[in-house]
PDB file of C-alpha atoms in Angstrom:
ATOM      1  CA  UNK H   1      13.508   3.855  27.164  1.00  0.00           C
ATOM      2  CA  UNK H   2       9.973   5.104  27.848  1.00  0.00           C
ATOM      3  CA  UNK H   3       8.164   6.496  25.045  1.00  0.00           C
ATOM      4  CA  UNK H   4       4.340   8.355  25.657  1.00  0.00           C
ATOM      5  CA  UNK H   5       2.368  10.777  23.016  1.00  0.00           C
ATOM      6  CA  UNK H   6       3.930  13.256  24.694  1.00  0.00           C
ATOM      7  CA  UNK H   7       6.934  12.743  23.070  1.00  0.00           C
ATOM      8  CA  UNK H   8       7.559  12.934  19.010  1.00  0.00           C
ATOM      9  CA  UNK H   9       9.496  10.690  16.992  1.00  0.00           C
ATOM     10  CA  UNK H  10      11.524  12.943  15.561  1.00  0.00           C
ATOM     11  CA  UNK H  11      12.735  15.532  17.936  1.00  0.00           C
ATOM     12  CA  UNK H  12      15.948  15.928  15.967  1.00  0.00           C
ATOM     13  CA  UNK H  13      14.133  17.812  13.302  1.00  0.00           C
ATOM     14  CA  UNK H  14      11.464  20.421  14.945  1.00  0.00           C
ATOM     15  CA  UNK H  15      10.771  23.346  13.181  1.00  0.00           C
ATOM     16  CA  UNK H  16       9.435  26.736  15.130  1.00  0.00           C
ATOM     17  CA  UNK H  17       7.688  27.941  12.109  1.00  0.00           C
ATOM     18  CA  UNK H  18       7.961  27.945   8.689  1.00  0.00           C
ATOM     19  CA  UNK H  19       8.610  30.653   6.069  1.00  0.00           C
ATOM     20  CA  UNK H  20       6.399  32.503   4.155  1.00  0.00           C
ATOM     21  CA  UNK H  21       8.836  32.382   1.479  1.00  0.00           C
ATOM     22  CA  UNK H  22       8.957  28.649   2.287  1.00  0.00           C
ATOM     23  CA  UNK H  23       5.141  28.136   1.919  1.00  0.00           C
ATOM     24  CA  UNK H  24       4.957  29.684  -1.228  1.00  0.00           C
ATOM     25  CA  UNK H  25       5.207  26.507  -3.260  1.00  0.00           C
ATOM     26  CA  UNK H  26       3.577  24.884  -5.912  1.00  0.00           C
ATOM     27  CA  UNK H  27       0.379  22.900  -5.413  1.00  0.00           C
ATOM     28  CA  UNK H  28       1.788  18.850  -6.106  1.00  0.00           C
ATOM     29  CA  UNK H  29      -0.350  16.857  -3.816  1.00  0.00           C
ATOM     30  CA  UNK H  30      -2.575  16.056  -7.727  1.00  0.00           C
ATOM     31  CA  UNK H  31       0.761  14.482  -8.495  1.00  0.00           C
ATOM     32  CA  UNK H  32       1.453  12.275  -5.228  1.00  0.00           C
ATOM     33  CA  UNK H  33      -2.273  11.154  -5.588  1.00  0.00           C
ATOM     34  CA  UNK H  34      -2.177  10.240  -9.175  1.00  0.00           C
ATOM     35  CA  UNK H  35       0.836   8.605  -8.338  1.00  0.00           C
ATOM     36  CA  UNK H  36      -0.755   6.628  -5.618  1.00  0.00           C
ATOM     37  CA  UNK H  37      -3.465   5.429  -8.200  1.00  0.00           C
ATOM     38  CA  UNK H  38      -0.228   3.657  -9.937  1.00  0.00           C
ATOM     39  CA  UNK H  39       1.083   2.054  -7.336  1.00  0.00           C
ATOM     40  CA  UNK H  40       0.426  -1.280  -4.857  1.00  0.00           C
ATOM     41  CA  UNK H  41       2.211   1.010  -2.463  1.00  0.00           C
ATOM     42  CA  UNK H  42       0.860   3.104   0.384  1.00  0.00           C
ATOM     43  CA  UNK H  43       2.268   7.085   0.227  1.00  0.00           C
ATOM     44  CA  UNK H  44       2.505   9.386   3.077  1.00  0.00           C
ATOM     45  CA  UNK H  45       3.498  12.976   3.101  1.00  0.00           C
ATOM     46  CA  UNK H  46       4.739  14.206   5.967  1.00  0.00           C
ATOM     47  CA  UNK H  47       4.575  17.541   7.607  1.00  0.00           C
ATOM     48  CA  UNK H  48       7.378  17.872  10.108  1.00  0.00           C
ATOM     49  CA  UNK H  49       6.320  21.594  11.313  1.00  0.00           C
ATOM     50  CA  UNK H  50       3.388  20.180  13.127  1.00  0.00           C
ATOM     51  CA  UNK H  51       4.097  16.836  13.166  1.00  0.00           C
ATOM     52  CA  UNK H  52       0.936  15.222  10.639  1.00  0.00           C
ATOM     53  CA  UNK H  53       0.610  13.979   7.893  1.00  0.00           C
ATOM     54  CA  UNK H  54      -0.822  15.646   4.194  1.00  0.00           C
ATOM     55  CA  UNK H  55      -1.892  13.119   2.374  1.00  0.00           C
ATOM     56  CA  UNK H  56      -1.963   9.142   3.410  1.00  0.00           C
ATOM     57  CA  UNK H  57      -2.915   6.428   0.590  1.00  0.00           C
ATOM     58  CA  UNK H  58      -6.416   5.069   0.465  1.00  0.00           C
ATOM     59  CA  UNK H  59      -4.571   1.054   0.911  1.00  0.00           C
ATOM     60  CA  UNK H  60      -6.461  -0.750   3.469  1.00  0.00           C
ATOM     61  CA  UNK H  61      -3.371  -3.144   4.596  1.00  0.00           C
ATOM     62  CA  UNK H  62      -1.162  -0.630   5.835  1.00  0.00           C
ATOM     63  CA  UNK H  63      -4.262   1.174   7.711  1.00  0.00           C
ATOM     64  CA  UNK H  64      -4.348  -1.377  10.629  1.00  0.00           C
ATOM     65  CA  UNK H  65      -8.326  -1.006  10.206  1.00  0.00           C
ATOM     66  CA  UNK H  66      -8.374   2.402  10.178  1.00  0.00           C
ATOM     67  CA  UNK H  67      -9.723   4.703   6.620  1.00  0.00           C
ATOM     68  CA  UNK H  68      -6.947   6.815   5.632  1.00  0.00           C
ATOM     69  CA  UNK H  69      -8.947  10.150   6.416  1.00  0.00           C
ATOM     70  CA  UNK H  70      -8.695   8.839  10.134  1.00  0.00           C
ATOM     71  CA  UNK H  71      -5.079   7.845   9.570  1.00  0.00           C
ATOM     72  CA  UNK H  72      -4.363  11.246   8.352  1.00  0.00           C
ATOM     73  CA  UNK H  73      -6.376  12.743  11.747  1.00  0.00           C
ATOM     74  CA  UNK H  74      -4.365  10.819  14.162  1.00  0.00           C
ATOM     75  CA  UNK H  75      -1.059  11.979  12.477  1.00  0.00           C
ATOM     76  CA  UNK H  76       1.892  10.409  14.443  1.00  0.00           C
ATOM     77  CA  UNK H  77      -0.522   9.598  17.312  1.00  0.00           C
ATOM     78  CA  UNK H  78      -1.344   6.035  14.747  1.00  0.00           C
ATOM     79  CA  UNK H  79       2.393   4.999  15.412  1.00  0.00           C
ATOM     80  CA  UNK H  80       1.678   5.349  19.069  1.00  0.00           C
ATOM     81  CA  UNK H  81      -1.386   3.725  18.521  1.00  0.00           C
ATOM     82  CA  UNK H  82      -0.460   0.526  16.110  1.00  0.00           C
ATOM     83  CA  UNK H  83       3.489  -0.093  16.581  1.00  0.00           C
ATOM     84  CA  UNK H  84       4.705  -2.224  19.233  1.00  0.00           C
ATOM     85  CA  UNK H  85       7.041  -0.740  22.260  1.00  0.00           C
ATOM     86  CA  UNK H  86      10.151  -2.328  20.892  1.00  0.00           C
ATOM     87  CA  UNK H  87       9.225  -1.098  16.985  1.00  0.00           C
ATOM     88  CA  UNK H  88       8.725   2.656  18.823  1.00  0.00           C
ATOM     89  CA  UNK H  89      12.310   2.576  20.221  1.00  0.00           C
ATOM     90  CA  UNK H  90      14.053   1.320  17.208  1.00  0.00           C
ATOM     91  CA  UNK H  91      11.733   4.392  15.305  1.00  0.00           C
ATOM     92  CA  UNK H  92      13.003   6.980  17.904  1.00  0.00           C
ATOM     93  CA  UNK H  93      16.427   5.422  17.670  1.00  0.00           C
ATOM     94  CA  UNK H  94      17.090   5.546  13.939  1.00  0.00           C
ATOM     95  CA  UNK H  95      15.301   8.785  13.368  1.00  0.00           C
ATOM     96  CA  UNK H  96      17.816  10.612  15.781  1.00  0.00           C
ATOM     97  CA  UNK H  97      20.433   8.784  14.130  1.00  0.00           C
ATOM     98  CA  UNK H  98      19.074   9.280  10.386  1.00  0.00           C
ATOM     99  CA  UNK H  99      18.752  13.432  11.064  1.00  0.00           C
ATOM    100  CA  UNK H 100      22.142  13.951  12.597  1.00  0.00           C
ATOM    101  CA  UNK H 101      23.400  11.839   9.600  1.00  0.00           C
ATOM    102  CA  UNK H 102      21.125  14.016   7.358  1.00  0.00           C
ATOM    103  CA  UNK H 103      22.509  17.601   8.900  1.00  0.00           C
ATOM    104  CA  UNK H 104      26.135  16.600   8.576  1.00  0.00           C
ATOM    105  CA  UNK H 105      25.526  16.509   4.888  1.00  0.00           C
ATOM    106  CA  UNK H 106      26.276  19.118   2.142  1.00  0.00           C
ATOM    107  CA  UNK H 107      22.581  21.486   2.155  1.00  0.00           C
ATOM    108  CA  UNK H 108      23.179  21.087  -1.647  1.00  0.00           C
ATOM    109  CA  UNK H 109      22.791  17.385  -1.522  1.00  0.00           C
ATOM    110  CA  UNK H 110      20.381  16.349   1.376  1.00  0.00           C
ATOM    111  CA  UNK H 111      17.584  15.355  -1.465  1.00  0.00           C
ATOM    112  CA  UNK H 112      19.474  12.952  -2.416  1.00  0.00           C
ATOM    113  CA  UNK H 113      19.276  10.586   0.234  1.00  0.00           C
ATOM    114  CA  UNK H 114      16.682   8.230   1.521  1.00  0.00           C
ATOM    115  CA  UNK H 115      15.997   6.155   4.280  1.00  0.00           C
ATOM    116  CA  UNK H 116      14.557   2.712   4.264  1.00  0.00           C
ATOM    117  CA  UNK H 117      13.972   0.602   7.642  1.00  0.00           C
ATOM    118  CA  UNK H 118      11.446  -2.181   9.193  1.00  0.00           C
ATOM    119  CA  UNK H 119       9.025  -2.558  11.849  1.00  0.00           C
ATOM    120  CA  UNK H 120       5.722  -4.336  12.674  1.00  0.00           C
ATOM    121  CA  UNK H 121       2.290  -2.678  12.652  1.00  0.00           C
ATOM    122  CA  UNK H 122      -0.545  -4.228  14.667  1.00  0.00           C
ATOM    123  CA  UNK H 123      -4.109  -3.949  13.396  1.00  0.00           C
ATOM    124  CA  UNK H 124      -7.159  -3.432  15.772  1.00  0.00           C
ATOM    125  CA  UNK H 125      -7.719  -7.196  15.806  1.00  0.00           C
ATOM    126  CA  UNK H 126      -4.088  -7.672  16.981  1.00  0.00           C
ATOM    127  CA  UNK H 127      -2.723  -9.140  14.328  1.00  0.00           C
ATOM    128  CA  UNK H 128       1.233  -7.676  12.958  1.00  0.00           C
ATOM    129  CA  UNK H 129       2.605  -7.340  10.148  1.00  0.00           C
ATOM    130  CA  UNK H 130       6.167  -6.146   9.078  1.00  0.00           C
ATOM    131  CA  UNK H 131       6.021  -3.123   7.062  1.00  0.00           C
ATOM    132  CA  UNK H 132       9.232  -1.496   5.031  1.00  0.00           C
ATOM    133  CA  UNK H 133       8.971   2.522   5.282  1.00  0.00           C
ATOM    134  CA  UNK H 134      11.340   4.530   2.324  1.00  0.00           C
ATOM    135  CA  UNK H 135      11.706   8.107   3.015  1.00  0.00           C
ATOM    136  CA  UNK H 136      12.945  10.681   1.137  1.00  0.00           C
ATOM    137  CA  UNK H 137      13.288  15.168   1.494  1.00  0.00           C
ATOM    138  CA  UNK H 138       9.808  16.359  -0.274  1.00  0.00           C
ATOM    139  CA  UNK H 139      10.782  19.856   1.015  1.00  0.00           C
ATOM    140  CA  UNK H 140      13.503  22.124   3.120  1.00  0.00           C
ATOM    141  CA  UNK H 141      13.161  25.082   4.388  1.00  0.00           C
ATOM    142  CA  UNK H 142      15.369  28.265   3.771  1.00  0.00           C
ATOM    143  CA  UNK H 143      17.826  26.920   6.903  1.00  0.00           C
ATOM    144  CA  UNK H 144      18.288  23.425   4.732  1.00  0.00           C
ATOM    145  CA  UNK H 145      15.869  21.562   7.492  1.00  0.00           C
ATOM    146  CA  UNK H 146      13.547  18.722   6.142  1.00  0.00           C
ATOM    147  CA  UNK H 147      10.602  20.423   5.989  1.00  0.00           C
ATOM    148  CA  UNK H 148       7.990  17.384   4.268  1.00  0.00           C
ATOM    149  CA  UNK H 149       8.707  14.005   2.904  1.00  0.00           C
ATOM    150  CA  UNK H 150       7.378  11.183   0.756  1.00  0.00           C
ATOM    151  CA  UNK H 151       6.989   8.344   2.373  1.00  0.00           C
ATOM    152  CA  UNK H 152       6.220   5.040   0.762  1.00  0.00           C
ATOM    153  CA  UNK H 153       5.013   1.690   2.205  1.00  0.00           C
ATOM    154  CA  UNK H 154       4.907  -1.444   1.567  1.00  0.00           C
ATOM    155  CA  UNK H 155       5.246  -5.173   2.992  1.00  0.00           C
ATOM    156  CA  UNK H 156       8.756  -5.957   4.132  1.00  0.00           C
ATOM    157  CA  UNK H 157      11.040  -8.754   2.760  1.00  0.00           C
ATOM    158  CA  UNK H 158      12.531  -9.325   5.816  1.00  0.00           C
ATOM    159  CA  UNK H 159      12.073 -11.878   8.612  1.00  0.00           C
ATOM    160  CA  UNK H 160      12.511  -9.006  11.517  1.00  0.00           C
ATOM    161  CA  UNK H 161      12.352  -4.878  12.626  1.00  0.00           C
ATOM    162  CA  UNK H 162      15.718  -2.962  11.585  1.00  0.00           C
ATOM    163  CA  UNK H 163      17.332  -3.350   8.976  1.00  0.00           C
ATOM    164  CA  UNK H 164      18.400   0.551   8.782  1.00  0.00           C
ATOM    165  CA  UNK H 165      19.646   1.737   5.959  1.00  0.00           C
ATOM    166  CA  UNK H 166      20.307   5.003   3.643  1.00  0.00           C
ATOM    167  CA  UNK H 167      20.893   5.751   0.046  1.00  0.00           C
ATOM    168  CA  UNK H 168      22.354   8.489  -2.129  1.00  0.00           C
ATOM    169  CA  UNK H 169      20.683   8.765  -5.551  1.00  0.00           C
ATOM    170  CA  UNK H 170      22.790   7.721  -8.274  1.00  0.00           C
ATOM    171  CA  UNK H 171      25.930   5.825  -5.642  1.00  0.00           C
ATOM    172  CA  UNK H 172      26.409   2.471  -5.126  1.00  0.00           C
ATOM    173  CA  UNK H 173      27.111   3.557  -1.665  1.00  0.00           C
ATOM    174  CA  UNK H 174      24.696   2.238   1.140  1.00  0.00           C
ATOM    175  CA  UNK H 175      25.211   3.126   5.318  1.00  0.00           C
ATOM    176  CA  UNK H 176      23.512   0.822   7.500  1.00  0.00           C
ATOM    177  CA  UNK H 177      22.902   1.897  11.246  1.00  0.00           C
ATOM    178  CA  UNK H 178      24.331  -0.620  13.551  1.00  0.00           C
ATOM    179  CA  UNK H 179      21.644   0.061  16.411  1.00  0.00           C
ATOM    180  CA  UNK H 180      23.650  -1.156  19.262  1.00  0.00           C
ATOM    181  CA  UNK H 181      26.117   1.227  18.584  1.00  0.00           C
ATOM    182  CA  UNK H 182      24.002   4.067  17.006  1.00  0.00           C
ATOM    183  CA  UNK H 183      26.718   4.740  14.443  1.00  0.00           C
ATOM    184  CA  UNK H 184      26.310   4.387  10.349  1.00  0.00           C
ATOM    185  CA  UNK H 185      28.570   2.066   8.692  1.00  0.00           C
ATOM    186  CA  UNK H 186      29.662   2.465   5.164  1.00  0.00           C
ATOM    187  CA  UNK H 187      29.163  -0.298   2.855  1.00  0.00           C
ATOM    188  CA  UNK H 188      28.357  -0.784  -0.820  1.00  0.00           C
ATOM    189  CA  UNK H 189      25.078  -2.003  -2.624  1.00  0.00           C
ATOM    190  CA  UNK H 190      25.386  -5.605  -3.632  1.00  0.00           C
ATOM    191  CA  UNK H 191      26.212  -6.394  -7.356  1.00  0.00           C
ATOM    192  CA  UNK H 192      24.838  -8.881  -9.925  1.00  0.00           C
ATOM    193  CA  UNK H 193      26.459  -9.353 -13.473  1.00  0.00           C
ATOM    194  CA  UNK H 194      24.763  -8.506 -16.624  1.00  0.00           C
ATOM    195  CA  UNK H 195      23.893 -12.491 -17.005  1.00  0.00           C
ATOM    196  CA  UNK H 196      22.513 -12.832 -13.347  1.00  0.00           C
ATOM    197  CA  UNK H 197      20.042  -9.754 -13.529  1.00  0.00           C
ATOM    198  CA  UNK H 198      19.321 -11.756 -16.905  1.00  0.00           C
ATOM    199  CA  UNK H 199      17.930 -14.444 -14.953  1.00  0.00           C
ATOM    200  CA  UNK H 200      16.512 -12.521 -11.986  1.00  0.00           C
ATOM    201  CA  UNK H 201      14.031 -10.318 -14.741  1.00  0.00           C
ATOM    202  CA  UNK H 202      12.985 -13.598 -16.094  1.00  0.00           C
ATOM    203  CA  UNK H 203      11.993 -14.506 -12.953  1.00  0.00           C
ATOM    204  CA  UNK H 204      10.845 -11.273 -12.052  1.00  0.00           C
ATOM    205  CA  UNK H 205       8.233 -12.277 -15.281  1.00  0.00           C
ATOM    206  CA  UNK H 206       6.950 -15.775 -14.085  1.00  0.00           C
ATOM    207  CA  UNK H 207       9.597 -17.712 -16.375  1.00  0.00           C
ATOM    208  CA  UNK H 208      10.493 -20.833 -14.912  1.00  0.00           C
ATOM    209  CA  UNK H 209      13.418 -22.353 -14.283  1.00  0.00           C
ATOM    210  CA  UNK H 210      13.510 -24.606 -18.198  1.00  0.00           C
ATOM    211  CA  UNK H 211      11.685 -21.556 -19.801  1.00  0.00           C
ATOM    212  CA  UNK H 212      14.681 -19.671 -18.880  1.00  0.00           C
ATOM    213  CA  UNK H 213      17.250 -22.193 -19.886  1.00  0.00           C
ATOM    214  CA  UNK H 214      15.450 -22.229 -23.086  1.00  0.00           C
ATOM    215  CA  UNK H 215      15.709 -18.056 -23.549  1.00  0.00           C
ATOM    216  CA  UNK H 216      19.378 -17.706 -22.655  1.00  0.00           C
ATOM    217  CA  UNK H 217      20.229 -21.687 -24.640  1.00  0.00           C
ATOM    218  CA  UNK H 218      21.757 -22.652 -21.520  1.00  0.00           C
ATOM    219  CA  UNK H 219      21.247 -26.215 -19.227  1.00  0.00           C
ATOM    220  CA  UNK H 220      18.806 -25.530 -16.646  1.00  0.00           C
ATOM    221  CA  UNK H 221      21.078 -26.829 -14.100  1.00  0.00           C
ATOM    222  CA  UNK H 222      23.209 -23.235 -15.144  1.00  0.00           C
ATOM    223  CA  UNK H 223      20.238 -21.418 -14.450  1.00  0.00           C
ATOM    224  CA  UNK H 224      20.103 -23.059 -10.855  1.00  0.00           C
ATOM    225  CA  UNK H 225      24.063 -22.143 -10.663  1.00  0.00           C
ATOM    226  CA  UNK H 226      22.968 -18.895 -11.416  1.00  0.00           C
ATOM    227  CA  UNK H 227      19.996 -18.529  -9.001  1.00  0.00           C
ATOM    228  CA  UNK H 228      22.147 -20.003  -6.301  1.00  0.00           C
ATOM    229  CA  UNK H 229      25.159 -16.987  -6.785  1.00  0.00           C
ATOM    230  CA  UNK H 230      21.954 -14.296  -6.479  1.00  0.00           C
ATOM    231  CA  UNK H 231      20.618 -15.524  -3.410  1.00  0.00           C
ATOM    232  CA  UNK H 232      24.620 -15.134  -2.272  1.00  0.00           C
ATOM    233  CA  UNK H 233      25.005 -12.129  -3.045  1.00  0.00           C
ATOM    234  CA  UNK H 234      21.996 -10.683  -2.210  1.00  0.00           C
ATOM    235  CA  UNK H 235      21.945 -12.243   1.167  1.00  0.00           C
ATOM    236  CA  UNK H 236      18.971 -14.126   0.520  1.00  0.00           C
ATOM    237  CA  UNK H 237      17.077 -17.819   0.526  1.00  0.00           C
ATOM    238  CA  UNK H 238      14.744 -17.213  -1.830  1.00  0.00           C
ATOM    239  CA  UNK H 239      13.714 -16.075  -5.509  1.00  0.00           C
ATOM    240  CA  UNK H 240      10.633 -13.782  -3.769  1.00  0.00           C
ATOM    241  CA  UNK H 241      13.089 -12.180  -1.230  1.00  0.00           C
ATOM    242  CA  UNK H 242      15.667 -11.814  -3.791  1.00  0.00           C
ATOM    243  CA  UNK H 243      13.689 -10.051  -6.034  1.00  0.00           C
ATOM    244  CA  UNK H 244      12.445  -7.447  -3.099  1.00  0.00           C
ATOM    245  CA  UNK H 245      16.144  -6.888  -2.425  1.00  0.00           C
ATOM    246  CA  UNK H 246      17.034  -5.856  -5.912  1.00  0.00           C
ATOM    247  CA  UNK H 247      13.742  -4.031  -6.167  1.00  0.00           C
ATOM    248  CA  UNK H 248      15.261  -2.241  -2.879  1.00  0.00           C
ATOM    249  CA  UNK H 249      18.278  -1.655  -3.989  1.00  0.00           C
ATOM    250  CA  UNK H 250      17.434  -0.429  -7.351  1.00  0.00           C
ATOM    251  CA  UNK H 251      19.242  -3.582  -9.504  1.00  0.00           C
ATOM    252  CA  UNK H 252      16.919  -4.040 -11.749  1.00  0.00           C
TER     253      UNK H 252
END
């Protein structure tokens, strides 16, 4: 598949024009930047009725070298720019995937839902990295489109570009894209018990492995048993990448 700037990323979801009655909304972009202050994250907000951006985080390693006032110029032309040909396929494939999943859905509901997914960014000195986006609806118009989203980035805890997947707010239910097929499959998020997420927010604190023992008056070779059934269930190898998935999947 050949993909030039003259082509968006998101064709699924093009808006003509936008409302006067949809404009009329309240200032928040004081909110997303105070917000950004708090967080290690980088935040975009995206305007899909001209394809740019509002407001990109001042965070230097998501910028591939760029400031964000230039990121925020080039709009979608810094994807063309700074993500690999095979990353730009998998971005056109899962965003016409991820808005025909998102118009089959209730109106009602649609903010409900977010998208999280993989791919590498290369600086200016040609050096990747492997970024995890998370979208969610900001906005909709009056006809239920998406009109803005957040956007939040950060580094990615996994080993490769993918890794598709959407959430409803308040559901254990998950749908990963299978990208060969282009359909979503319905699965559900993984689950720790009480005494596992126990261990997992210890580490989360810097506890070690005998410090934690000592907490929960357990053998440390039960907190190794315990460790062991995390990384299982969470698909993982180890504590750092477990920690990112339950971070990701909102366990703890």
């Amino acid at each position: 598949m050949k993909i030039n700037p003259g082509n968006t990323l998101l064709t699924k979801n093009r808006l003509d024009n936008i409302s006067e009655h949809d404009r009329h909304r309240q200032h928040y972009l004081d909110v997303v930047q105070a917000f950004s202050r708090l967080s290690y994250e980088s935040i975009y907000i995206i305007d899909y009725s001209n394809m740019s951006f509002e407001y990109v985080s001042d965070n230097p390693l998501f910028l591939c070298g760029h400031t964000a006032d230039e990121v925020l110029q080039l709009g979608y032309e810094f994807y063309f720019r700074h993500v690999p040909a095979a990353d730009l396929e998998l971005l056109s494939i899962l965003n016409d995937a991820g808005f025909d999943f998102y118009a089959a859905l209730p109106e009602k509901e649609r903010k409900q839902y977010s998208i999280s997914y993989d791919f590498h960014l290369t600086s200016r000195a040609g050096k990747q990295i492997l970024v995890n986006h998370r979208l969610t609806p900001l906005f909709l118009t009056t006809e239920g489109k998406i009109w803005k989203s957040m956007c939040m980035v950060s580094l990615s805890s996994q080993q490769k570009s993918g890794n598709v997947r959407i959430f409803k707010q308040g559901s254990n239910d998950i749908w990963k894209l299978n990208l060969e097929t282009r359909k979503w499959i319905k699965s559900a998020k993984p689950v720790l018990t009480d005494r596992e997420l126990e261990v997992l927010r210890m580490y989360a604190q810097g506890f070690s492995i005998s410090q934690i023992a000592e907490k929960i008056f357990v053998a440390p070779d039960t907190i190794k048993y315990y460790r062991r059934r995390i990384f299982e269930r969470l698909e993982v190898s180890n504590i750092a990448d477990a920690l990112a998935q339950a971070v990701n999947n909102r366990l703890v």
